[in-house]
PDB file of C-alpha atoms in Angstrom:
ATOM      1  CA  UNK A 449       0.000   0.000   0.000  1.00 45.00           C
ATOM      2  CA  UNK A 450       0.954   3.719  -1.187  1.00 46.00           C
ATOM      3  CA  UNK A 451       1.904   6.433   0.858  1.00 47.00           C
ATOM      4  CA  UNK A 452      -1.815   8.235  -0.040  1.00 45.00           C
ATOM      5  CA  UNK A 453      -3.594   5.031   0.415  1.00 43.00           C
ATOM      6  CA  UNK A 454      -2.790   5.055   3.577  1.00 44.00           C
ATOM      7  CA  UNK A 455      -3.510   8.473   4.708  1.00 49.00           C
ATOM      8  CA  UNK A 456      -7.439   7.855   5.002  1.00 48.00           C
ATOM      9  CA  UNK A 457      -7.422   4.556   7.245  1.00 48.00           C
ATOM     10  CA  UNK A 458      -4.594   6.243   9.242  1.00 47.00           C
ATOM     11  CA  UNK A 459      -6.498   8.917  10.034  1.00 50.00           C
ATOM     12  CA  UNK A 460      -9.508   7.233  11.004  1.00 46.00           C
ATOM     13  CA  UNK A 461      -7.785   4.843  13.179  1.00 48.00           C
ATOM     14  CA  UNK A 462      -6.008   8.119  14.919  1.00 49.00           C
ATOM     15  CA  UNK A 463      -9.466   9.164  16.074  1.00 46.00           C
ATOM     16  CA  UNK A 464     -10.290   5.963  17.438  1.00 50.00           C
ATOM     17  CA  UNK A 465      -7.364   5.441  19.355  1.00 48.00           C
ATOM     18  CA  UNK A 466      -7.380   9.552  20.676  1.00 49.00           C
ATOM     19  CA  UNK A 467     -11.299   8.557  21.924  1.00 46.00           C
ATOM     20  CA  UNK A 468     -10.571   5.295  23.146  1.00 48.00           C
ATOM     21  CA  UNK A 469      -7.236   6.829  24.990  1.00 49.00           C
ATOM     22  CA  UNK A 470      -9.505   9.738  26.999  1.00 45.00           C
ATOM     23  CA  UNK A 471     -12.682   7.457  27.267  1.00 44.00           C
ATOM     24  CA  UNK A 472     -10.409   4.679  28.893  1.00 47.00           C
ATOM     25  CA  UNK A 473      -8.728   7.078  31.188  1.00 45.00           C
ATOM     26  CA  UNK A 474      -9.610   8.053  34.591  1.00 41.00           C
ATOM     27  CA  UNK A 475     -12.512  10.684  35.096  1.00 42.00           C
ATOM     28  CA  UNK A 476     -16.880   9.437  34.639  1.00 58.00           C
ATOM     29  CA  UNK A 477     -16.377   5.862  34.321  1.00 51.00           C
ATOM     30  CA  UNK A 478     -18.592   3.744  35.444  1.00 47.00           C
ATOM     31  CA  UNK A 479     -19.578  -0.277  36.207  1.00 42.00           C
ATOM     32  CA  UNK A 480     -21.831  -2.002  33.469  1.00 42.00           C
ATOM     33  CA  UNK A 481     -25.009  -2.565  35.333  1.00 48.00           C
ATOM     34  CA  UNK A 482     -26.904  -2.615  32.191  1.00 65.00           C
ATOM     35  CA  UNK A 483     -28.612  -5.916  31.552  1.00 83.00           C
ATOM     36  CA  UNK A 484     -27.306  -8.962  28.922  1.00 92.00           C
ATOM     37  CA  UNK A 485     -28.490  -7.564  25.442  1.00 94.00           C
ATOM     38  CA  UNK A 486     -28.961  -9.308  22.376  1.00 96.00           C
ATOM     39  CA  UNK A 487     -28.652  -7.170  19.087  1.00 97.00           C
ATOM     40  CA  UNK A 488     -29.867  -8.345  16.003  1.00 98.00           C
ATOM     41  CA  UNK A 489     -29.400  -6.174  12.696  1.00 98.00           C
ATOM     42  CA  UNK A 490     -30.903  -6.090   9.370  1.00 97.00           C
ATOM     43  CA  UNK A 491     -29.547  -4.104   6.646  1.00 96.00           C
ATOM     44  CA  UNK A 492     -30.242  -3.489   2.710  1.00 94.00           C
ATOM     45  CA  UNK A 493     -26.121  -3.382   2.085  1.00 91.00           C
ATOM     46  CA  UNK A 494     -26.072  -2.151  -1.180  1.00 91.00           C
ATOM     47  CA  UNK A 495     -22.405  -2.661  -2.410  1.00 92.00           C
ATOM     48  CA  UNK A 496     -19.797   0.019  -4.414  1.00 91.00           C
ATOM     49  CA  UNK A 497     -17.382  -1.137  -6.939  1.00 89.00           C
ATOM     50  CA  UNK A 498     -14.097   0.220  -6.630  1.00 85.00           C
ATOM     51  CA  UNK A 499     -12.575   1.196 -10.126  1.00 82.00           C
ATOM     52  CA  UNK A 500      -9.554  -0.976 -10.313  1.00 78.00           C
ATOM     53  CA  UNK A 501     -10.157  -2.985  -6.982  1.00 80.00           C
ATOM     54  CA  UNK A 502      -8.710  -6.490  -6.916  1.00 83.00           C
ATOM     55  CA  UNK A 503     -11.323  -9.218  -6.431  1.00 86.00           C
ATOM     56  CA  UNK A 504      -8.828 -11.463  -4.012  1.00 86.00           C
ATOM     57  CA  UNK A 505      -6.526 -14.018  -5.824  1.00 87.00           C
ATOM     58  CA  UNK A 506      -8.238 -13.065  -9.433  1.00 86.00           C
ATOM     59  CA  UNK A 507      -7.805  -9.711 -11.011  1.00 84.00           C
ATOM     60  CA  UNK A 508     -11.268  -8.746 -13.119  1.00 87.00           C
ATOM     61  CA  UNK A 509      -8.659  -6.187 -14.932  1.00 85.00           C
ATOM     62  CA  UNK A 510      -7.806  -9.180 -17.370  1.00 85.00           C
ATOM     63  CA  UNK A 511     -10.558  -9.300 -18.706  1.00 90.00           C
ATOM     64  CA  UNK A 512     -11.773  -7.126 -21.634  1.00 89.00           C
ATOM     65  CA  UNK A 513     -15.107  -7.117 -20.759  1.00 90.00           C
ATOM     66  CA  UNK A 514     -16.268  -7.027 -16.633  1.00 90.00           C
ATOM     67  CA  UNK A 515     -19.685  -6.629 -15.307  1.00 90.00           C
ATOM     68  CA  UNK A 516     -20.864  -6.579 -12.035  1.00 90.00           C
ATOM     69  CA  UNK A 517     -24.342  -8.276 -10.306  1.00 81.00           C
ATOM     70  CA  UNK A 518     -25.263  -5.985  -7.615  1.00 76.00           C
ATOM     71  CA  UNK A 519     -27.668  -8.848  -5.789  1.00 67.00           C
ATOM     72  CA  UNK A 520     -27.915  -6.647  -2.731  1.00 68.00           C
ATOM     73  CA  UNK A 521     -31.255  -6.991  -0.831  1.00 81.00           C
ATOM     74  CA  UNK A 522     -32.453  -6.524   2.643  1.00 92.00           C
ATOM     75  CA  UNK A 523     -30.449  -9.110   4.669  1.00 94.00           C
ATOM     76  CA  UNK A 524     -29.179 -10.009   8.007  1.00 96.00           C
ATOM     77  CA  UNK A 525     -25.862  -7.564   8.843  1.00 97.00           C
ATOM     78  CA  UNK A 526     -25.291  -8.414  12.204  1.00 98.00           C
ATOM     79  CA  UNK A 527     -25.710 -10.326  15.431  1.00 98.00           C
ATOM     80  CA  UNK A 528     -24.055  -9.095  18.574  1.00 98.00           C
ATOM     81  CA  UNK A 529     -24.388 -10.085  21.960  1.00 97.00           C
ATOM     82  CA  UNK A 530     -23.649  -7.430  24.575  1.00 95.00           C
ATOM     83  CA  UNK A 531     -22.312  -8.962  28.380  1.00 94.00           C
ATOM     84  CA  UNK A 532     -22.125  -6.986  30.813  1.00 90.00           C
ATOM     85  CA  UNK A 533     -19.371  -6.683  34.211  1.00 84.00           C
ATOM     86  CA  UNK A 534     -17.874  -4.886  37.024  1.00 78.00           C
ATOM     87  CA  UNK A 535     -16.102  -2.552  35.920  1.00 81.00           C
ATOM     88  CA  UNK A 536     -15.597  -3.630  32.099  1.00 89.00           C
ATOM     89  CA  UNK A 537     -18.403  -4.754  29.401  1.00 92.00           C
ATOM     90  CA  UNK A 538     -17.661  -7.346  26.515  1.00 95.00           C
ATOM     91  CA  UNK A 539     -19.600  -8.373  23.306  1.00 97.00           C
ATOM     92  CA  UNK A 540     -19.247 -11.103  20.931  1.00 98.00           C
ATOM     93  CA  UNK A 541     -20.181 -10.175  17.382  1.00 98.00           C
ATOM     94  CA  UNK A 542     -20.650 -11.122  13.776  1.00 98.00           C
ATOM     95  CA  UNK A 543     -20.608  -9.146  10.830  1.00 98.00           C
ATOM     96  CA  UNK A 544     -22.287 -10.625   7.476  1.00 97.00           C
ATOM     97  CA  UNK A 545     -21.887  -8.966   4.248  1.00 95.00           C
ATOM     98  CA  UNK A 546     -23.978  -9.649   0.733  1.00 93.00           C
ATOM     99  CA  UNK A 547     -21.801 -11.553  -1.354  1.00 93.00           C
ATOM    100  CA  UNK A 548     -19.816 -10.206  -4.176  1.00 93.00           C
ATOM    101  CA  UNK A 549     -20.526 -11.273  -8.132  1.00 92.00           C
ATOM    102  CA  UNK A 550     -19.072 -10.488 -11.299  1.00 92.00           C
ATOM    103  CA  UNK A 551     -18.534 -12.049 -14.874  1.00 93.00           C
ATOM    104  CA  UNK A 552     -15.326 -11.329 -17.171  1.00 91.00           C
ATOM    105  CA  UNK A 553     -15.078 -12.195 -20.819  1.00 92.00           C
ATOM    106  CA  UNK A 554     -11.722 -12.966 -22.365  1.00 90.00           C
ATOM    107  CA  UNK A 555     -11.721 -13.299 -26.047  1.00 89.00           C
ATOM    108  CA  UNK A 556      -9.149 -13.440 -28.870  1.00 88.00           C
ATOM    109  CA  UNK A 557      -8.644 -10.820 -31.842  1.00 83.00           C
ATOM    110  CA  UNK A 558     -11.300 -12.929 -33.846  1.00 84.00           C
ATOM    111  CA  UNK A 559     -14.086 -12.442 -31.003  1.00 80.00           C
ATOM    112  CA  UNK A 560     -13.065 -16.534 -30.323  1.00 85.00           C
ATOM    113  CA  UNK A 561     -13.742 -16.897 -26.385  1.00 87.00           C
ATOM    114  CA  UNK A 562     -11.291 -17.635 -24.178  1.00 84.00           C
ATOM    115  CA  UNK A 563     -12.542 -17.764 -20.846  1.00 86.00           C
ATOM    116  CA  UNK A 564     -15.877 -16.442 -19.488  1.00 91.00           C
ATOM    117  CA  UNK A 565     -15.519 -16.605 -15.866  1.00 92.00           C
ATOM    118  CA  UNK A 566     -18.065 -15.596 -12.653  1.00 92.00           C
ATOM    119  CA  UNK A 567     -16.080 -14.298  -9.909  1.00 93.00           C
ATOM    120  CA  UNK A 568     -17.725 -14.666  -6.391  1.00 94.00           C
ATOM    121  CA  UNK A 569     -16.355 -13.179  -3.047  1.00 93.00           C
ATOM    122  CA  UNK A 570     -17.493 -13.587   0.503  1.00 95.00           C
ATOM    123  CA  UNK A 571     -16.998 -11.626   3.705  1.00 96.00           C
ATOM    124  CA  UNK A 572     -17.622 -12.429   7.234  1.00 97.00           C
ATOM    125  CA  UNK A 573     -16.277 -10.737  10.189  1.00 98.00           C
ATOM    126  CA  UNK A 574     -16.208 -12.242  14.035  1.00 98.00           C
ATOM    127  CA  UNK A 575     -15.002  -9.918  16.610  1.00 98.00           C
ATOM    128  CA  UNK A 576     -14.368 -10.365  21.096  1.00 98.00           C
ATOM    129  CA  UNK A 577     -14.560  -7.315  22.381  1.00 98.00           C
ATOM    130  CA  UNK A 578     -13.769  -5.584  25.887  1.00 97.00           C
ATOM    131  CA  UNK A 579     -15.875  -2.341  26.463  1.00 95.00           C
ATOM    132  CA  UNK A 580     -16.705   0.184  29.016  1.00 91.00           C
ATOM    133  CA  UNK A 581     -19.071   2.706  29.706  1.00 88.00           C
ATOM    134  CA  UNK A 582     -18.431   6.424  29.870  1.00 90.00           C
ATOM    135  CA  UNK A 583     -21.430   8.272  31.119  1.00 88.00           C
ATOM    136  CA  UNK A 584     -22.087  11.967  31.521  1.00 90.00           C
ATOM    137  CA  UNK A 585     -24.321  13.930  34.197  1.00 89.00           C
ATOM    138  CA  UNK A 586     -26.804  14.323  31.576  1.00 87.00           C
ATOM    139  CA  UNK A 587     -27.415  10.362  30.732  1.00 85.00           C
ATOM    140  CA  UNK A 588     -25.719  10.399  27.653  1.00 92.00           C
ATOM    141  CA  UNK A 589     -22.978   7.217  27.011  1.00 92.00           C
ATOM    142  CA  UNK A 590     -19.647   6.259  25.136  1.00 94.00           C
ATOM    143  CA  UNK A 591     -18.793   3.001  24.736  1.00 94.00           C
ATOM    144  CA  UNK A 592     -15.165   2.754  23.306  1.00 97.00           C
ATOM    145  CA  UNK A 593     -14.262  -1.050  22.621  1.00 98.00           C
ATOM    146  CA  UNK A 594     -11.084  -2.481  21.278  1.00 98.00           C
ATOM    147  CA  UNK A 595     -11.391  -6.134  19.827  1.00 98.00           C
ATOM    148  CA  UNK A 596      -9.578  -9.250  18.968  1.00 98.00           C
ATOM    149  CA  UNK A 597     -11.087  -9.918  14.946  1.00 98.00           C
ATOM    150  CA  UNK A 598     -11.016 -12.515  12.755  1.00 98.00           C
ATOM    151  CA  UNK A 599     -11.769 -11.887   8.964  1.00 98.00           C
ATOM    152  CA  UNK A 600     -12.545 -14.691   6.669  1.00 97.00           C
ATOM    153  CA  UNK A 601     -13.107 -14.332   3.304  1.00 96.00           C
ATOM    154  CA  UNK A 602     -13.872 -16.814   0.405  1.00 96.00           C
ATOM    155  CA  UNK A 603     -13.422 -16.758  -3.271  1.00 95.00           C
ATOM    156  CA  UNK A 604     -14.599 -18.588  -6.337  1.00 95.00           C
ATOM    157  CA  UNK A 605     -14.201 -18.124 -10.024  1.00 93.00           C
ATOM    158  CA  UNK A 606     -16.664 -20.333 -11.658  1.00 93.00           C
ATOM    159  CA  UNK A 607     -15.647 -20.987 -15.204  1.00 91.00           C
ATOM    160  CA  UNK A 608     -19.163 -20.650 -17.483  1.00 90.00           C
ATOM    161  CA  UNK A 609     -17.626 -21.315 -21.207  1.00 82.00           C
ATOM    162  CA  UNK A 610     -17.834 -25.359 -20.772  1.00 79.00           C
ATOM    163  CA  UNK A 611     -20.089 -27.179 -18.189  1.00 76.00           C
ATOM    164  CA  UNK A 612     -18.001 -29.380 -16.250  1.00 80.00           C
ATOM    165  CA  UNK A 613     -15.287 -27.300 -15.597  1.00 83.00           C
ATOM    166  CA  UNK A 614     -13.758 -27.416 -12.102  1.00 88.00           C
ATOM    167  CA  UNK A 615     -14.173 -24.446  -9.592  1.00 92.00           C
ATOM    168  CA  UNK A 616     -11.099 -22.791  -8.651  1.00 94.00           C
ATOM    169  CA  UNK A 617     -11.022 -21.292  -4.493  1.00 95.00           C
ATOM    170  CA  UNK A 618      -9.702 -19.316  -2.928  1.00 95.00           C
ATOM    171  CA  UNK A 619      -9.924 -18.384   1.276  1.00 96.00           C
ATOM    172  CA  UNK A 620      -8.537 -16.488   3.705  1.00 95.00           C
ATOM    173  CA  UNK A 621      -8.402 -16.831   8.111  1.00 96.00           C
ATOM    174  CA  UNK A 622      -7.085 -13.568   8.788  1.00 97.00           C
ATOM    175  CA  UNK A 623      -6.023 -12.619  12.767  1.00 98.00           C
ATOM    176  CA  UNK A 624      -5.956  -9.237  13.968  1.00 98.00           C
ATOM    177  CA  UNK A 625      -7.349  -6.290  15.969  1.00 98.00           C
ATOM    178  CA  UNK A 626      -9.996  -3.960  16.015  1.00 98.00           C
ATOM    179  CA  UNK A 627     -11.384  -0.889  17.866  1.00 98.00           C
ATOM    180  CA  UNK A 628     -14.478   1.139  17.870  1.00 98.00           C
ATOM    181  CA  UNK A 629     -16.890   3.885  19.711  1.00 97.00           C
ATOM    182  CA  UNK A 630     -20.340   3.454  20.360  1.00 97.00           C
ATOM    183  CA  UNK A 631     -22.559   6.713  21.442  1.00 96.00           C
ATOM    184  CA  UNK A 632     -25.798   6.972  22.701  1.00 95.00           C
ATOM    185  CA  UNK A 633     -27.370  10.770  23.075  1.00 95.00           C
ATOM    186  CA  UNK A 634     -30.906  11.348  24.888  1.00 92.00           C
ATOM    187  CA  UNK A 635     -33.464  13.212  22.565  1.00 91.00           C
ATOM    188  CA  UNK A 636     -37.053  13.944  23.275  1.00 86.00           C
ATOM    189  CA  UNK A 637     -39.384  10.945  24.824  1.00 84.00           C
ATOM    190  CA  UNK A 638     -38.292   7.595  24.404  1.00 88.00           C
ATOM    191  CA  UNK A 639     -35.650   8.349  21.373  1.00 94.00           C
ATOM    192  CA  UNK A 640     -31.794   8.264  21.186  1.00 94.00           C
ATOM    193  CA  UNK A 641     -30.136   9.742  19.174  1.00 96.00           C
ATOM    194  CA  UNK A 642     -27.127   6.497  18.277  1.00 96.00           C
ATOM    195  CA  UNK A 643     -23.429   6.585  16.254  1.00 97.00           C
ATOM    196  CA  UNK A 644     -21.019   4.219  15.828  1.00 98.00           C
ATOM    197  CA  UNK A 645     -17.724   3.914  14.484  1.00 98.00           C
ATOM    198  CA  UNK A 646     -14.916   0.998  13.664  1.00 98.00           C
ATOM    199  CA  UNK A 647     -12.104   0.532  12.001  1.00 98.00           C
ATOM    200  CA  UNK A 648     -10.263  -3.341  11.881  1.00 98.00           C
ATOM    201  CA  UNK A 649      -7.151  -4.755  10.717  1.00 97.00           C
ATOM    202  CA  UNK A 650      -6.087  -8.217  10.293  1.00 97.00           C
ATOM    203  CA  UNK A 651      -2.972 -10.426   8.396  1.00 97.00           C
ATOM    204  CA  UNK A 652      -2.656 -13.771   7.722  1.00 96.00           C
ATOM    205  CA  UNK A 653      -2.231 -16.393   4.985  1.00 96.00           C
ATOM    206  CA  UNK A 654      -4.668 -16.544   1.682  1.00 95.00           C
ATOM    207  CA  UNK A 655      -4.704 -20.269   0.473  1.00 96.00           C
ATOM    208  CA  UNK A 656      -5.705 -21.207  -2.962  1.00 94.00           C
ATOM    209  CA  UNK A 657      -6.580 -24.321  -5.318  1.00 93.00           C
ATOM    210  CA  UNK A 658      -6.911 -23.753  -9.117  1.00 90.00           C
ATOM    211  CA  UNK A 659      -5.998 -25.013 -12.332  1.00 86.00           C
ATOM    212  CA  UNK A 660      -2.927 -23.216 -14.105  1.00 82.00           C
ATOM    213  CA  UNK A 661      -5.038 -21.294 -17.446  1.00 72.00           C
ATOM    214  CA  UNK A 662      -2.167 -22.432 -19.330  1.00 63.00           C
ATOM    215  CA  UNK A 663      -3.233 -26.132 -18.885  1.00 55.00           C
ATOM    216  CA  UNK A 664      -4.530 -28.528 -21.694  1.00 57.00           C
ATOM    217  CA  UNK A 665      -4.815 -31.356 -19.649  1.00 53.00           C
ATOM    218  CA  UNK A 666      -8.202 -32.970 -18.649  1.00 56.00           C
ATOM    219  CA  UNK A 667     -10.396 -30.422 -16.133  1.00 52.00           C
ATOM    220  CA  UNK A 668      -9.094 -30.687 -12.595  1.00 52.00           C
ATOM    221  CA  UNK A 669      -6.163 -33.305 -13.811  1.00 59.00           C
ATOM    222  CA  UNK A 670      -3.655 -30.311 -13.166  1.00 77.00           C
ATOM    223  CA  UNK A 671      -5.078 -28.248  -9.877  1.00 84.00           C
ATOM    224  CA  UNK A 672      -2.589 -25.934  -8.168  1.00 91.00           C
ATOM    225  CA  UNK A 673      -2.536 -24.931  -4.617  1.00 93.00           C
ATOM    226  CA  UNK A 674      -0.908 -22.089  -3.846  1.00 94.00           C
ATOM    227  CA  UNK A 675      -0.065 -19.249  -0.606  1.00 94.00           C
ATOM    228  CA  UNK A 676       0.247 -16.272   0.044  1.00 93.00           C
ATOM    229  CA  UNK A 677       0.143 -12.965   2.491  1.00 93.00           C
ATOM    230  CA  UNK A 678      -2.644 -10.936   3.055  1.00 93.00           C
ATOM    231  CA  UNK A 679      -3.081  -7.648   5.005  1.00 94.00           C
ATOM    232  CA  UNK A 680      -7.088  -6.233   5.088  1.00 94.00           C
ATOM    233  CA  UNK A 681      -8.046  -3.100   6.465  1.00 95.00           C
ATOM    234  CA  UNK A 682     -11.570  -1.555   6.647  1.00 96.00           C
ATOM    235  CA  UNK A 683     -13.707   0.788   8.519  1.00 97.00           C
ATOM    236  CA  UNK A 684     -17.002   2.381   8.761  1.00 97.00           C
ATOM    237  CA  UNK A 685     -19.812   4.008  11.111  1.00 98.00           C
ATOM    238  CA  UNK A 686     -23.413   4.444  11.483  1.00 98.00           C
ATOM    239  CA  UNK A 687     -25.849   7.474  12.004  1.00 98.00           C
ATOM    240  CA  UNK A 688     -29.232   6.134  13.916  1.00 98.00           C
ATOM    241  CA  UNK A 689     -32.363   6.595  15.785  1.00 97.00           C
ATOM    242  CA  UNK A 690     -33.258   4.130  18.410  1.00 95.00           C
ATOM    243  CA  UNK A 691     -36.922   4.170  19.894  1.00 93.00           C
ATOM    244  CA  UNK A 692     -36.632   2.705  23.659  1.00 84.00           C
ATOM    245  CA  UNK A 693     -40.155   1.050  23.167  1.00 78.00           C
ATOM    246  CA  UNK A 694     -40.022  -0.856  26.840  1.00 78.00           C
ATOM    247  CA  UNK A 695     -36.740  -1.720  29.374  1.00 79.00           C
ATOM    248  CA  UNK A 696     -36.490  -4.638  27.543  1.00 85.00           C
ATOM    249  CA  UNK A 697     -36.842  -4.288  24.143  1.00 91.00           C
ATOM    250  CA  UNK A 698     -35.617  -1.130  21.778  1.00 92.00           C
ATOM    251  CA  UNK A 699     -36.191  -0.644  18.002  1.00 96.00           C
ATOM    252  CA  UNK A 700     -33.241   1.310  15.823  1.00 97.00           C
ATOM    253  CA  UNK A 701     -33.142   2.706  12.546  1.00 97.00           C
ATOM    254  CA  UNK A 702     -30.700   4.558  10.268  1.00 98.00           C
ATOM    255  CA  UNK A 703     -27.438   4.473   8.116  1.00 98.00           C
ATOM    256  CA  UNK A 704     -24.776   2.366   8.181  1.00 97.00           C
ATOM    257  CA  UNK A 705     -21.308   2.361   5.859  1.00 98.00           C
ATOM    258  CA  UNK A 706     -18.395  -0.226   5.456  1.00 97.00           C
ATOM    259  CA  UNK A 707     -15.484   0.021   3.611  1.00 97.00           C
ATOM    260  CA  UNK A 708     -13.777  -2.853   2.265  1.00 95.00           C
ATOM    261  CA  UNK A 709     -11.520  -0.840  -1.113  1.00 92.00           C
ATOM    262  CA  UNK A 710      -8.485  -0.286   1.102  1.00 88.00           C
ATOM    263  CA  UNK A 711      -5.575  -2.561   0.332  1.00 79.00           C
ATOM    264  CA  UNK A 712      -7.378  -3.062  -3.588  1.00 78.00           C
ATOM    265  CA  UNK A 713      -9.950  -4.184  -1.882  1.00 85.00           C
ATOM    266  CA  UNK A 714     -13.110  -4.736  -3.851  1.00 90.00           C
ATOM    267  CA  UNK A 715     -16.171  -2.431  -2.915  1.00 93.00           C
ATOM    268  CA  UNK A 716     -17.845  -0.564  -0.018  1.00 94.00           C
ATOM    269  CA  UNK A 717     -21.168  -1.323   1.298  1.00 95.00           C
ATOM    270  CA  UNK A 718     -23.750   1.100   3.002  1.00 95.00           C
ATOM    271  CA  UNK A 719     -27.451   1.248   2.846  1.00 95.00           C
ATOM    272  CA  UNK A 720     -30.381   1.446   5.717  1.00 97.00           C
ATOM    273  CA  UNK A 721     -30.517  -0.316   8.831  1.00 98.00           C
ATOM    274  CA  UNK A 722     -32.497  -1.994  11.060  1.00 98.00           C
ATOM    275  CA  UNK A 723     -31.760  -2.898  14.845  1.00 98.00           C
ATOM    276  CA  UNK A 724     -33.942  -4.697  17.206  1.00 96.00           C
ATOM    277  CA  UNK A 725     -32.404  -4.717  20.616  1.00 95.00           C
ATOM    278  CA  UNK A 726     -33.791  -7.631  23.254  1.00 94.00           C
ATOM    279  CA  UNK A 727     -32.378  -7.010  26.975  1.00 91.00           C
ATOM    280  CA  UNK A 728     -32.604 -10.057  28.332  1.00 88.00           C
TER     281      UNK A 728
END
């Protein structure tokens, strides 16, 4: 990664850190004596191509002709289960994201095909978290977190020119950390005004099995496996209105943003949410 490339994610993850430093230090913290909560999130993720962006272990830019399926509809986003302690809070968490899908045609000078390929990739994000609560005089709370996260992500290029053909895969267990600030602001009534921000990085080894496209052999007589590094970085927030129907149930709703084009990476994702929070 560039010098400029970096200069966004940097940034973000400054402000994180300078929030999580002052919300972690001494002054209005307090003991979690909130109640075991369940959140479960629906979102229509609606994803953004980056120009360019590398699709994992295949690069669409090979191909002369690339088109994209947006299949994004109104899905689960998100479970997270909220625990709460003494002194310090903790969630478990997992992020889903609408799977990726493009097709690329290769063809020779004669318009002869030479592969027509559907490229598929896959996203999903498990983080442990330790949390605490920072409350003012007026009611209103920060929640800073900071996470251990796991990213896995799966690939597929399907070949489409000949039936039969074997699937070539690609996936990724990457290790790392994450952090993140949740805010909660009283408005009139029942409704709170609710942000949140996060920002992740993870590493680890991308392992792949595909036949060479220099091969003549029979289909899947010559499969390859293959390894290398990979480094992922991503971020996001949300911008929401949360309606505290009764103490143990609450009903969200706004905006929420992820973005995955860091590092090539392939798209961003944002759309409307929906949060139904159970306190058990």
């Amino acid at each position: 990664m560039n010098g400029a490339a970096m200069t966004k994610p940097l940034t973000v993850v400054s402000v994180f850190l300078c929030a999580i430093g002052s919300a972690f230090s001494p002054g209005i913290v307090r003991a979690d004596d909130f109640l075991t909560t369940l959140e479960i999130t629906g979102s229509s993720q609606s994803p953004s191509y980056k120009n360019g962006g590398a699709w994992g272990w295949w690069d669409p830019s090979k191909y002369q002709t690339w088109d994209t399926v947006d299949e994004s509809s109104f899905e689960l986003a998100e479970i997270r289960l909220r625990l709460p302690g003494e002194e310090y809070s903790g969630f478990l968490s997992v992020e889903l994201y609408p799977q990726l899908t493009g097709e690329g045609l290769q063809y020779n000078e004669d318009g002869s095909v030479i592969a027509l390929h559907s490229l598929e990739f896959e996203i999903k994000v498990y983080d442990l978290a330790l949390t605490q609560n920072v409350v003012f005089p007026s009611g209103d709370l920060l929640r800073p977190w900071i996470a251990l996260t796991n990213m896995q992500i799966k690939e597929r290029r399907i070949p489409l020119q000949e039936p039969g053909l074997p699937v070539d895969r690609a996936e990724s267990k990457l290790w790392g950390a994450a952090v993140g600030l949740d805010a909660e602001f009283g408005l009139t009534g029942n409704f709170i005004f609710s942000g949140r921000l996060v920002a992740r990085w993870a590493t680890g080894d991308r392992k792949a099995t595909f036949t060479p496209e220099s091969s003549n052999d029979d289909p899947g007589s010559t499969e390859v496996k293959a390894t290398d590094s990979v480094d992922k970085l991503m971020w996001g927030g949300e911008l929401g209105i949360r309606w505290k129907t009764h103490r143990r149930l609450g009903l969200e709703g706004g905006w929420r943003y992820r973005d995955w084009t860091d590092d090539d990476g392939p798209a961003s994702f944002d759309g409307l949410y929906i949060r139904l929070l159970l306190h058990l």
